[in-house]
Coordinates of C-alpha atoms and ligand atoms in Angstrom, one line a residue:
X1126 CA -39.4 146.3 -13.4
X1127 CA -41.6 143.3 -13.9
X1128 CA -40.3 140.6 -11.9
X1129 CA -40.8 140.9 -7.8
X1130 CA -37.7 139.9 -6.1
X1131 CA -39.4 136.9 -4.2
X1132 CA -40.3 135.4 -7.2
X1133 CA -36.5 134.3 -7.3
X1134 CA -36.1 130.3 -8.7
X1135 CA -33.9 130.1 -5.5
X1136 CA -32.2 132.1 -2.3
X1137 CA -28.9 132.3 -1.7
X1138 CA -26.6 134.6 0.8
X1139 CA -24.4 135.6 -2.3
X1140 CA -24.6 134.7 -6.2
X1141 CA -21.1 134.8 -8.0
X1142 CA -21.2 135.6 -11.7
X1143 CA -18.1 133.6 -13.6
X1144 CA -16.5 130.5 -13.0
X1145 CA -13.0 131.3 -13.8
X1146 CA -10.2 131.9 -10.9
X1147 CA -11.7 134.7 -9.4
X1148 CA -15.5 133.8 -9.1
X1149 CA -14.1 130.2 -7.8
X1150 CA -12.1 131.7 -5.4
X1151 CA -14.7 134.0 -4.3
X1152 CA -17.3 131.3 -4.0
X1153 CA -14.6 128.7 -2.0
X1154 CA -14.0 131.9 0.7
X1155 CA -16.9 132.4 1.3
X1156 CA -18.5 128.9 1.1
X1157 CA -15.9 128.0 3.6
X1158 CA -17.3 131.0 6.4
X1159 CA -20.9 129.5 5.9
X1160 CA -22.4 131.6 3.5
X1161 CA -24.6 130.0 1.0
X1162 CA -23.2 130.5 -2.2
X1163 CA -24.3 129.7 -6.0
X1164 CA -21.8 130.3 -9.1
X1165 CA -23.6 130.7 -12.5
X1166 CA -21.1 130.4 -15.2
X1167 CA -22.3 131.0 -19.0
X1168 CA -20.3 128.8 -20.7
X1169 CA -20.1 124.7 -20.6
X1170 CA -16.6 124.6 -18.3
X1171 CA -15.4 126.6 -15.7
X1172 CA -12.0 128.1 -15.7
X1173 CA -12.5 131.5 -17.7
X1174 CA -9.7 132.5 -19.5
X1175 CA -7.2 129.1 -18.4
X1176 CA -8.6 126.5 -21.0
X1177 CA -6.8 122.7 -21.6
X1178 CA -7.2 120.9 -24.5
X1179 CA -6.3 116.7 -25.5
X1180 CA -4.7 117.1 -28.7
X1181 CA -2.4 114.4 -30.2
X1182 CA -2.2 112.8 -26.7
X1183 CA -1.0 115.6 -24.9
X1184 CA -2.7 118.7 -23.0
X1185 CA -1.9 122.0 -24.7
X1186 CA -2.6 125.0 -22.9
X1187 CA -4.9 127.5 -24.5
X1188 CA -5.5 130.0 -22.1
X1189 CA -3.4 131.6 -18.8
X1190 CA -0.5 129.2 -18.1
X1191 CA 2.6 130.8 -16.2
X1192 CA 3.3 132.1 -13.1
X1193 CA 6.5 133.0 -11.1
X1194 CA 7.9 134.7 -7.6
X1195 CA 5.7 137.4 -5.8
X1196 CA 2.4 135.2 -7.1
X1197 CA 2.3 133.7 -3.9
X1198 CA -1.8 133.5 -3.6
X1199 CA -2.3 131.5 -7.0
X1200 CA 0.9 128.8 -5.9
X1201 CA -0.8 128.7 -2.4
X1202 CA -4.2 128.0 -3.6
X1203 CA -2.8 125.2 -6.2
X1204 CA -0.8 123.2 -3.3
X1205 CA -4.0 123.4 -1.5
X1206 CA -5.7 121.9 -4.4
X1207 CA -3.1 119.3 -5.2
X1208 CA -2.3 120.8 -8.4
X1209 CA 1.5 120.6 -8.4
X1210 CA 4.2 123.0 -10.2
X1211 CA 6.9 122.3 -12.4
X1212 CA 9.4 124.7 -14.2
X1213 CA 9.3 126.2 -17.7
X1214 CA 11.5 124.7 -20.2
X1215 CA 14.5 126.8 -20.1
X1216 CA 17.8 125.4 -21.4
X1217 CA 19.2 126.3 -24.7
X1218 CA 19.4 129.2 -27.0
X1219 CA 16.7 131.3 -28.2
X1220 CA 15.9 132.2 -32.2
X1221 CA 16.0 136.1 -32.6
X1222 CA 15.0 137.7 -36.0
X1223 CA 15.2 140.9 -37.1
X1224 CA 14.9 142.4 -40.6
X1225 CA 15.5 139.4 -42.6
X1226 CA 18.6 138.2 -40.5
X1227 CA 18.1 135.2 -38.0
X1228 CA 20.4 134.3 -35.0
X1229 CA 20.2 132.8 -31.4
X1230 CA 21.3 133.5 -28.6
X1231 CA 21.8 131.8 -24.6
X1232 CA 19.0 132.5 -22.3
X1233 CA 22.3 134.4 -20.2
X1234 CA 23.5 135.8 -23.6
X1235 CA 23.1 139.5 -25.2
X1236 CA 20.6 139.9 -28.0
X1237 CA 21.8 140.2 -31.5
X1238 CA 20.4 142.8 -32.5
X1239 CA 21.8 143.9 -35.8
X1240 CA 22.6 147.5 -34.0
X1241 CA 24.3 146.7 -31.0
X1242 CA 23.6 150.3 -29.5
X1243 CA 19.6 148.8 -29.8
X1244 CA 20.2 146.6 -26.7
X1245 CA 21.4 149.7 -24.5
X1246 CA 19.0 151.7 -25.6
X1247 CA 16.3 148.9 -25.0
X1248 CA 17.7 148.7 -21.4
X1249 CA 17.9 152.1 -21.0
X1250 CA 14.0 152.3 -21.8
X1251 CA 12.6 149.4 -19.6
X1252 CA 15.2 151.1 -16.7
X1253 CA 13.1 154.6 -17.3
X1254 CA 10.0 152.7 -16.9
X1255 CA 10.6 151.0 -13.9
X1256 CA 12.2 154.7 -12.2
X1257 CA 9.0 156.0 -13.6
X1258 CA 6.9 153.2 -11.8
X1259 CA 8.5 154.7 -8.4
X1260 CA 6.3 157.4 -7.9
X1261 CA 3.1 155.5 -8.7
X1262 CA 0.9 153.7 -5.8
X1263 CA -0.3 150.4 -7.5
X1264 CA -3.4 149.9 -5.4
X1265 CA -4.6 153.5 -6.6
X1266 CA -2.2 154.7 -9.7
X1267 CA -4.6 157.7 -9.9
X1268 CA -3.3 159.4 -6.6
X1269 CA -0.1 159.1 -8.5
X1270 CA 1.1 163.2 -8.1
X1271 CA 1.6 163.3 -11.6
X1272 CA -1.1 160.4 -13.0
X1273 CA -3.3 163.3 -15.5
X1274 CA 0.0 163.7 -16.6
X1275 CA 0.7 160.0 -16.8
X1276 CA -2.6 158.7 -17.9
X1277 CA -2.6 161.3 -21.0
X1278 CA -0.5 159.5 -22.5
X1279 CA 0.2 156.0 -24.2
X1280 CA 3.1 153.8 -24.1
X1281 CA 3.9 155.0 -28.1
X1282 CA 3.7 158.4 -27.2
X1283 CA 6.0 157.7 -24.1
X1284 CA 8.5 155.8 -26.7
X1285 CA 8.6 158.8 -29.2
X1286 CA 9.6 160.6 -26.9
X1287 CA 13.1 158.8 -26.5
X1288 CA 15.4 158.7 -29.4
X1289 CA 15.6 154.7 -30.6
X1290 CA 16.9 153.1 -33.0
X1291 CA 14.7 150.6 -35.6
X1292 CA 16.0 147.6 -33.6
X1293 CA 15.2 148.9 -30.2
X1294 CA 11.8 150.0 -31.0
X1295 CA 10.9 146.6 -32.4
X1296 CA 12.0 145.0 -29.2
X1297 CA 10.5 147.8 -27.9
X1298 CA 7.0 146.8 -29.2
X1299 CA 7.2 143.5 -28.9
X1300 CA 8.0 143.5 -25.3
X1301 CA 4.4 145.3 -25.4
X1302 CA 2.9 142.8 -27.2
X1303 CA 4.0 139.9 -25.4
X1304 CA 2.8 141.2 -22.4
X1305 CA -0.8 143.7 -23.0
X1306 CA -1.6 141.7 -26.2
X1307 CA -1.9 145.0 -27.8
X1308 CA 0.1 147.5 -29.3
X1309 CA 1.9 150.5 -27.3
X1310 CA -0.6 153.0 -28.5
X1311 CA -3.7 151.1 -26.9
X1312 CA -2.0 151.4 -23.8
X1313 CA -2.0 153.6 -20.7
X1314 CA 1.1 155.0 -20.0
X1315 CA 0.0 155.3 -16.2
X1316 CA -1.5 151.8 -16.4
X1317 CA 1.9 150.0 -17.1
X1318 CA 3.8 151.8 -14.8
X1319 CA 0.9 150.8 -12.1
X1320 CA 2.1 147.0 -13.3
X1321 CA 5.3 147.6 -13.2
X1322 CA 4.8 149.0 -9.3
X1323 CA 3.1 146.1 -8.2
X1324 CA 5.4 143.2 -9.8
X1325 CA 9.1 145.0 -9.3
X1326 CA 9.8 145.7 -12.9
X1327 CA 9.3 146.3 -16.5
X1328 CA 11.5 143.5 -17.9
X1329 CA 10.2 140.8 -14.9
X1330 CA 6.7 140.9 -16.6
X1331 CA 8.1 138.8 -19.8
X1332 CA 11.5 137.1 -19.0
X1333 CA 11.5 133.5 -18.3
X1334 CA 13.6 133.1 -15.4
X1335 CA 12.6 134.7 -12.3
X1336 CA 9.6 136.4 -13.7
X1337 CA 6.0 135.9 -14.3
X1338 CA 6.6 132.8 -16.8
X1339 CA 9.0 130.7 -14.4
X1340 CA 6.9 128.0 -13.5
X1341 CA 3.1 125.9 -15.2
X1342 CA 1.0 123.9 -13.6
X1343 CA 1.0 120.1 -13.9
X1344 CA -2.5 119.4 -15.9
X1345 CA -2.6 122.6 -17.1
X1346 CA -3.5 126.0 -14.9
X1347 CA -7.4 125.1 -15.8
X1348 CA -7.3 122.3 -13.6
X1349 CA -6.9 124.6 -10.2
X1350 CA -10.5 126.0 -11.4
X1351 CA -12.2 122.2 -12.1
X1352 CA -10.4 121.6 -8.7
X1353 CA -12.1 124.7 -7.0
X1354 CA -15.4 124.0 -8.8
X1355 CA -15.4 120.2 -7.4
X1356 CA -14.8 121.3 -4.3
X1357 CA -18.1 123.5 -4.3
X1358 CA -20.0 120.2 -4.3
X1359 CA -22.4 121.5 -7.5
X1360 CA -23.1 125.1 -6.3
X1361 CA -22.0 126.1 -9.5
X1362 CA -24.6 126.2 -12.9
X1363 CA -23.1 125.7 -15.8
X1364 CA -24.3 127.1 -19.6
X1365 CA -26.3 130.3 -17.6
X1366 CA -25.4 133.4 -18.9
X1367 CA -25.7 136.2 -16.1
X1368 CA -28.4 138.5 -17.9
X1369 CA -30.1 141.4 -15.7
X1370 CA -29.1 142.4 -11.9
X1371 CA -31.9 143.8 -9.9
X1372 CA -31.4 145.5 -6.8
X1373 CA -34.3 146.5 -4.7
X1374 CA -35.2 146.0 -1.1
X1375 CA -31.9 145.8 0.4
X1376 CA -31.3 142.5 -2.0
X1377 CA -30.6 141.0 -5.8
X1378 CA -32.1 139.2 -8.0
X1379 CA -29.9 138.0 -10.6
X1380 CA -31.5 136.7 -14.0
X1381 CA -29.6 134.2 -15.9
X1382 CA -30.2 132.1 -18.7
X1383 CA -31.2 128.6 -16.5
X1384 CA -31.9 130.4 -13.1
X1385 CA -33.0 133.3 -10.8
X1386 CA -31.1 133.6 -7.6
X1387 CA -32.3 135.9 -5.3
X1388 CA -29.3 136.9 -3.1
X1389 CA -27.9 139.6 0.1
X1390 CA -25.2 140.2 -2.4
X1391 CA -23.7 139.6 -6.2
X1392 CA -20.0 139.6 -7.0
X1393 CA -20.0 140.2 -10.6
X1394 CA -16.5 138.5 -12.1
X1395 CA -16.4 139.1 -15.9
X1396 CA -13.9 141.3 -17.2
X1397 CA -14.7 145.3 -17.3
X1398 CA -15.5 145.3 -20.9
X1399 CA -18.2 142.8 -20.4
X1400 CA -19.6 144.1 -17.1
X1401 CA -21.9 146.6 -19.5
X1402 CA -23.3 143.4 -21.2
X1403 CA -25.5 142.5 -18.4
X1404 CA -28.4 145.1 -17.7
X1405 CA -28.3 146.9 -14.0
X1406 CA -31.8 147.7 -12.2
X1407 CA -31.1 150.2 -11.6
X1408 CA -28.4 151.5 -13.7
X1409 CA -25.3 151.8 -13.0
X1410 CA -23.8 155.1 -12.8
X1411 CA -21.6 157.1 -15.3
X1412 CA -18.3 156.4 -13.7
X1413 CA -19.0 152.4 -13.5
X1414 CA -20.7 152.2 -16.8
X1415 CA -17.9 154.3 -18.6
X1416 CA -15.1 151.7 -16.9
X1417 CA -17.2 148.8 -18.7
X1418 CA -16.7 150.9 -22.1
X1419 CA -13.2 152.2 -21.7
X1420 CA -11.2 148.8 -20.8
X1421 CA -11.1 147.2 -24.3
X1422 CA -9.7 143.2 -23.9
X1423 CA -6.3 142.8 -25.6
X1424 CA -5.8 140.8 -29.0
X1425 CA -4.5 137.4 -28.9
X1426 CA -4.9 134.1 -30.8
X1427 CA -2.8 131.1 -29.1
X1428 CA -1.1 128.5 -31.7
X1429 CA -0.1 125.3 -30.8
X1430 CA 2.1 122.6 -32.7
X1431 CA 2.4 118.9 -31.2
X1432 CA 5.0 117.2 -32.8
X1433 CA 6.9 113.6 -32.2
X1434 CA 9.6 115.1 -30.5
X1435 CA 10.5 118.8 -29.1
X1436 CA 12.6 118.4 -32.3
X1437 CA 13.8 121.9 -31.5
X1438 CA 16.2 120.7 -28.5
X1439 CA 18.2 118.2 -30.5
X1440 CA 20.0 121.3 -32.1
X1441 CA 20.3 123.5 -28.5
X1442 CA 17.5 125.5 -29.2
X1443 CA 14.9 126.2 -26.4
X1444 CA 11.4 126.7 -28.7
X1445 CA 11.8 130.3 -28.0
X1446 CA 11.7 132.7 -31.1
X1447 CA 11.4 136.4 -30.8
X1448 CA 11.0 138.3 -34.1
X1449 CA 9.8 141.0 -36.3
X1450 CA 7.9 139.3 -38.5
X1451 CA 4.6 137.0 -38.1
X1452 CA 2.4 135.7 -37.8
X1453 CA 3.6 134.6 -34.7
X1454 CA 6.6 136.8 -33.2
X1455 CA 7.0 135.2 -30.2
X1456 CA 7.0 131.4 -29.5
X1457 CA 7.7 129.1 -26.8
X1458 CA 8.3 125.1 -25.6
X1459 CA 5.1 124.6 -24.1
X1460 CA 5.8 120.3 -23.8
X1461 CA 4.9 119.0 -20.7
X1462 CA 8.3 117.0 -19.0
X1463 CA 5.9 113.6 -18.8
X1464 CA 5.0 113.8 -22.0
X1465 CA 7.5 112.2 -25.1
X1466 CA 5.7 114.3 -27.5
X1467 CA 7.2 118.1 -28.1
X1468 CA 4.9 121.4 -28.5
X1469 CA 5.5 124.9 -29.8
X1470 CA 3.6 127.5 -28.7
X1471 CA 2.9 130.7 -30.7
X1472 CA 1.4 134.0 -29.7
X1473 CA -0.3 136.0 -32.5
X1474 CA -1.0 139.3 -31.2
X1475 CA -2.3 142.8 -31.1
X1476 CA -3.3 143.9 -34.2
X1477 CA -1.8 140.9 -36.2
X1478 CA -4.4 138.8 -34.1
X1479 CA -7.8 141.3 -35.4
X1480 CA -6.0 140.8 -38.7
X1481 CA -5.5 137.0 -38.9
X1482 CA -8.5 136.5 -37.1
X1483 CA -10.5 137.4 -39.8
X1484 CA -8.6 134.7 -42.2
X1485 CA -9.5 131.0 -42.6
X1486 CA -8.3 128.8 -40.0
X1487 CA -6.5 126.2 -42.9
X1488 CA -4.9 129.6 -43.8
X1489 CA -3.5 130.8 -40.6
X1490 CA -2.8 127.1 -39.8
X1491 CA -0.3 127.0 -42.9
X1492 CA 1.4 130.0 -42.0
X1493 CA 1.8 129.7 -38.3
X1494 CA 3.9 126.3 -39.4
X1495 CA 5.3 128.1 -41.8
X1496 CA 6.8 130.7 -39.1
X1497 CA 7.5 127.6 -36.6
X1498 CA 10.1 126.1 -39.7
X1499 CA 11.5 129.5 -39.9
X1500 CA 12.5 129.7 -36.5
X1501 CA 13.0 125.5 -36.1
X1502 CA 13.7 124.3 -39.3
X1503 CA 11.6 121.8 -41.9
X1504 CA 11.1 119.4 -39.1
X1505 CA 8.4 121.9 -37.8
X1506 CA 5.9 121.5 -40.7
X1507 CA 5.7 117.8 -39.9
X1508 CA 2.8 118.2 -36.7
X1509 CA 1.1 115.9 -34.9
X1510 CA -1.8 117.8 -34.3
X1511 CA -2.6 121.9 -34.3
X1512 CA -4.5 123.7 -32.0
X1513 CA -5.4 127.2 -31.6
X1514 CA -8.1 130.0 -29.4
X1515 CA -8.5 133.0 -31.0
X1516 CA -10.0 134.6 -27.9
X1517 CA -11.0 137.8 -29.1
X1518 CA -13.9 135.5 -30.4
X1519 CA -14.8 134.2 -27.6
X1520 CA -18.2 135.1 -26.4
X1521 CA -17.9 135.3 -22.9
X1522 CA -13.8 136.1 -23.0
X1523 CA -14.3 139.2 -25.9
X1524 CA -10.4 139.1 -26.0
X1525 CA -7.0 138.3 -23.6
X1526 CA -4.6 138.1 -22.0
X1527 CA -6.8 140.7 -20.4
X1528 CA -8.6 144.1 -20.1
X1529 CA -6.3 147.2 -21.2
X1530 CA -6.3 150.2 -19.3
X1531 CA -6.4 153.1 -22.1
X1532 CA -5.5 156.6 -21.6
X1533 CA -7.5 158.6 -19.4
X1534 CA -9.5 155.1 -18.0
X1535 CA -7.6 154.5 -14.5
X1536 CA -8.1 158.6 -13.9
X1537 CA -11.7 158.8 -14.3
X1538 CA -12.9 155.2 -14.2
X1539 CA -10.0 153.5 -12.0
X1540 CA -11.9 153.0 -8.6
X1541 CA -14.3 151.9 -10.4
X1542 CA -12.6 148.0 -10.6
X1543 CA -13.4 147.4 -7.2
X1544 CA -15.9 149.7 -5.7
X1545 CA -18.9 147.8 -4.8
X1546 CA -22.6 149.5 -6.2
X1547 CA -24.9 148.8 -3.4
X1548 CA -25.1 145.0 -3.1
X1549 CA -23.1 144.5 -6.3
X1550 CA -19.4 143.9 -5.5
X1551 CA -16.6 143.4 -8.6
X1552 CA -13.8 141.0 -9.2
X1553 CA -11.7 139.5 -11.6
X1554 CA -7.8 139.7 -12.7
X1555 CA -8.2 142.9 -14.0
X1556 CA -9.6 144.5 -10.3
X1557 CA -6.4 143.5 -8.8
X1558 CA -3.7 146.3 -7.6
X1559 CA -1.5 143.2 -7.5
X1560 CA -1.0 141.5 -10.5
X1561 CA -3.6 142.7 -12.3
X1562 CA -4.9 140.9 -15.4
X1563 CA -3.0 137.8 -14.5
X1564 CA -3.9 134.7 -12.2
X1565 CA -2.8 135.6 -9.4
X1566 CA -4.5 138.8 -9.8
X1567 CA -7.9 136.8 -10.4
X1568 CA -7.6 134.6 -7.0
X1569 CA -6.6 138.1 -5.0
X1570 CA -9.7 139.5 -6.5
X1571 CA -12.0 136.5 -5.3
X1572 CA -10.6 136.9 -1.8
X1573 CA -10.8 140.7 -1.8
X1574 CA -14.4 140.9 -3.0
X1575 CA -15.3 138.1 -0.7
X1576 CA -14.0 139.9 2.1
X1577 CA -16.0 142.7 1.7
X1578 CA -19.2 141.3 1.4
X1579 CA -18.7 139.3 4.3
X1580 CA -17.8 142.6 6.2
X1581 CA -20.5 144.7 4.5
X1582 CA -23.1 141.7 4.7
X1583 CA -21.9 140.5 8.5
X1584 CA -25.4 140.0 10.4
X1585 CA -27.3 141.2 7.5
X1586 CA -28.3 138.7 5.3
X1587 CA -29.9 135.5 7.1
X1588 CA -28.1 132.2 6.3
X1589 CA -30.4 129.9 4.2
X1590 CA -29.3 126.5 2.8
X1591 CA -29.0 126.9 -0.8
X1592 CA -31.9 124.9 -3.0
X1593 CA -29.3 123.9 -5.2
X1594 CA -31.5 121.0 -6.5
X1595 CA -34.0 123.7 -7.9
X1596 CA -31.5 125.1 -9.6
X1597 CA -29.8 122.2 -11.8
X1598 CA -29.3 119.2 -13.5
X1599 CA -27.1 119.0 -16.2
X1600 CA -24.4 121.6 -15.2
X1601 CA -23.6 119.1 -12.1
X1602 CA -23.8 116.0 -14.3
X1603 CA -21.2 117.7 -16.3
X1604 CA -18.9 118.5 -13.4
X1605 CA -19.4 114.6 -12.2
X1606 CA -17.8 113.7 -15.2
X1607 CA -15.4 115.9 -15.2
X1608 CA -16.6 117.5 -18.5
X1609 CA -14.4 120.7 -18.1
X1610 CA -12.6 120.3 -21.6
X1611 CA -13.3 121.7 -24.9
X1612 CA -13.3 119.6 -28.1
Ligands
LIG629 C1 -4.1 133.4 -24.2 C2 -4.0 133.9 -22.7 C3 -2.8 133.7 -22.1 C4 -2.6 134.1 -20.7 N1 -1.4 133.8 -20.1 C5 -1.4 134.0 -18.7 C6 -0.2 133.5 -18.0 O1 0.6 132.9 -18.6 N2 -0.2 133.8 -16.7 C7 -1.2 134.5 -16.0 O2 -1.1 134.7 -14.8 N3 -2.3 134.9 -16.7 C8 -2.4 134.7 -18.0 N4 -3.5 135.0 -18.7 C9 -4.6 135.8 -18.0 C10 -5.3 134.9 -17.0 O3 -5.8 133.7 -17.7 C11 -6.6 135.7 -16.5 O4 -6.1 136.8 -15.9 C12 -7.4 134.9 -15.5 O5 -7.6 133.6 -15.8 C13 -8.7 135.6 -15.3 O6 -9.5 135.0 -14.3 P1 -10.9 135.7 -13.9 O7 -11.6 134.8 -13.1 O8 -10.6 137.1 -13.4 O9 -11.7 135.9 -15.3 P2 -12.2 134.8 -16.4 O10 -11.3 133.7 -16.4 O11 -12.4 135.6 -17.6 O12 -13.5 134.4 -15.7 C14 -14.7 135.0 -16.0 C15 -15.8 134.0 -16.2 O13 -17.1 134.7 -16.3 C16 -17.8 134.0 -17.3 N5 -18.8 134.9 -17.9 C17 -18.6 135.9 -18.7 N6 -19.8 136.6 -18.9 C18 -20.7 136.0 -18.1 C19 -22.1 136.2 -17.9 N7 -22.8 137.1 -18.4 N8 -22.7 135.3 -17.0 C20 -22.0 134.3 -16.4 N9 -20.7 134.1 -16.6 C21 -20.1 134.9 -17.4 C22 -16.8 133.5 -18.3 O14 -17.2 132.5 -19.1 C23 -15.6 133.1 -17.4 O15 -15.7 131.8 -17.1 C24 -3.7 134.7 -20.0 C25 -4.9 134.8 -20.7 C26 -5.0 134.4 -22.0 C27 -6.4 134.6 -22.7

């Protein structure tokens, strides 16, 4: 090591590594018991993985969006904020298309499935899941009695092993899809179940209505994180990718790209998978290191059409599409109620998002419309404007909805999400035993890690006032003028 720890640009009680939900959270906690805090964020905006965007005169939402009963910490901390709720779009029927044959179907209705025995069988499955789920604690599924068992195996290999039909396996899969961004072999068997223990059940995770998609956030669910960063009155530096982490003497030095906080403590906040792109002094060991290469981020690219009109409702229909063919096999009416124009959302995902990802946008434009008219009708080709994040290539993202716990991770690598590494503690969605990998997950995490270090670090670390004006310039302009959008 080259670089003495008091040759730090600045001092802080505690540096925070991401500006999305959790890092903002974390910084607000502990701001508001008087630690001196500093956030460095890599990219230009804060918010992570919830992104807005303008497009066509309306805000379309590219990143994290829903939430629903049981997320009681992210609907708190929006109130707080002033960032107001309003319910999804729900009335009407839903497109359903299955080998070749569309149909709809009420929101209170059966699914057509072209078997009808699919739909029991379907049931049956996500009712095995959640008995399953039972024996599984969700703050520690490895203590699970049976978890080598568990964790040995993936979702696929779970669903071979029960007789289904074609139809019910490709609701099956898409169930999978819609809610890991990946397919059912990428995933954990053990680390669904530990999902399905911590939110009540298999099917809650993707219906509409009383599940995790019941209600969005007025402005978008970014806004709670331009709030959060307003509120930290320019202790957070913007464009400063979080490079090297040096422990030594009882403190950290953290090395970004625009500064060098020196700090009693570091809560890093980037997903798993990208914890291993910053450099540990000294290393990390085997069974925090292998976590960082064993929780790969899920697929997903997010489509968005803004049309005149949600079009869509004239004929009953609710913008919702489920189906077995693509690009984009599951949509949704993502308008906002002030807003007179209508958007369709579209998730491509999984492996059909690595594959269309490598495609021209013009190309997957076309035949994301092209799907939208299938489901809509004509009128669907007629946009507004288009939008779309394909997040596995975003730098400092690598990938959504989240990180995916593969077979064999949560055994050997699982308390690895949280446990702190001398004066390096760990959040972010996917460290949460409730909710993990969604929002509310994120803002649990922030409060969790910033707990411990203020328990750990209680008496320890001297308060200093943070030198934010050595630190930056630009990043707070940016904030000033609210310069939190893309495009
Ligand atoms: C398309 C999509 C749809 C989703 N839908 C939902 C939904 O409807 N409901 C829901 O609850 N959740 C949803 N999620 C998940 C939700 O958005 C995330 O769980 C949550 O926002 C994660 O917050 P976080 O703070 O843990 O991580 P992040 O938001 O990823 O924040 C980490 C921050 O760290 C920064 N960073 C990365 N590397 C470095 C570095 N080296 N130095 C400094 N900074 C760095 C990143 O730029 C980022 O700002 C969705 C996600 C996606 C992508």
């Amino acid at each position: 090591m080259n670089r003495s720890l008091s040759r730090g640009d600045t001092a802080v009680d505690v540096v925070i590594v991401g500006a999305g939900l959790a890092g903002l959270t974390a910084a607000r906690e502990l701001e508001s018991a008087g630690a001196a805090v500093l956030v460095i964020e890599a990219q230009d905006r804060v918010g992570g993985r919830t992104m807005a965007r303008r497009v066509a005169g309306t805000t379309v939402e590219l990143g994290g969006q829903w939430i629903g009963p049981g997320q009681r910490r992210i609907g708190a901390l929006a109130r707080d904020l002033g960032v107001e709720t309003f319910p999804t779009h729900l009335p009407g029927r839903t497109v359903f298309c299955e080998g070749g044959r569309r149909s709809e179907y009420e929101e209170d209705g059966e699914i057509p499935f072209s078997d009808p025995a699919a739909l029991r069988e379907v049931e049956e499955a996500f009712g095995a899941l959640g008995k399953l789920a039972r024996g599984v604690p969700a703050d520690a599924p490895w203590r699970a009695k049976n978890a080598a068992e568990l964790d040995g195996q993936t979702l696929e290999t779970w669903k071979l092993g029960h007789e289904l039909s074609s139809g019910a396996r490709f609701y099956f899969d898409l169930a999978v899809e819609s809610l890991y961004a990946c397919e059912p072999r990428d995933v954990s068997l053990l680390g669904v179940l530990a999902d399905v223990a911590s939110s009540g059940s298999f099917e809650g995770l993707f219906e509409i209505e009383a599940s995790a998609e019941e209600y969005r956030f007025v402005g978008g669910a970014q806004e709670i994180s331009v709030r959060l960063a307003e509120g930290l009155e320019g202790r957070v530096v913007l464009d400063s990718p979080a490079r090297r982490i040096v422990q030594e003497g009882g403190a950290v030095l953290v090395e970004s790209v625009r500064a060098s906080v020196r700090a009693g403590a570091v809560i890093v906040t980037v997903p798993p998978a990208l914890r291993g792109r910053i450099e540990y002094v000294p290393a990390l060991g085997p069974r925090h290191d292998g976590l960082s290469q064993r929780m790969p981020m899920g697929a997903v690219i997010k489509c968005h059409a803004v049309y005149g009109t949600p079009f869509w409702r004239e004929t009953g229909l609710n913008g919702r599409a489920e189906s077995d063919t693509g690009p984009c096999k599951v949509t949704c009416d993502n308008s906002f109620p002030e807003d007179s124009v209508g958007v369709l959302t579209g998730f491509i995902l999984g492996s059909d998002a690595r594959e269309w990802g490598r495609r021209e946008r013009g190309e997957r434009e076309e035949a994301v419309l092209e799907c939208f008219a299938r489901y809509f009708g004509e009128k669907a080709l007629d946009t507004l404007g288009y939008a779309e994040t394909d997040w596995g290539a975003e730098v400092y993202s690598r990938g959504g909805y989240a990180g995916v716990p593969t077979p064999g991770m949560l055994l050997d690598h699982g308390p690895a999400l949280q446990e702190p590494v001398g004066r390096i503690y760990w959040a972010g969605a996917e460290t949460s035993s409730e909710w993990s990998g969604y929002m509310e997950g994120a803002v649990e995490s922030g409060e969790r890690a910033a707990r411990e270090v203020l328990s750990d670090l209680s008496g320890v670390v001297p308060r200093r006032e943070a030198p934010v004006s050595d630190v930056d310039d630009l990043s707070q302009r940016k904030l000033a003028q609210g310069y939190t959008h893309r495009g």
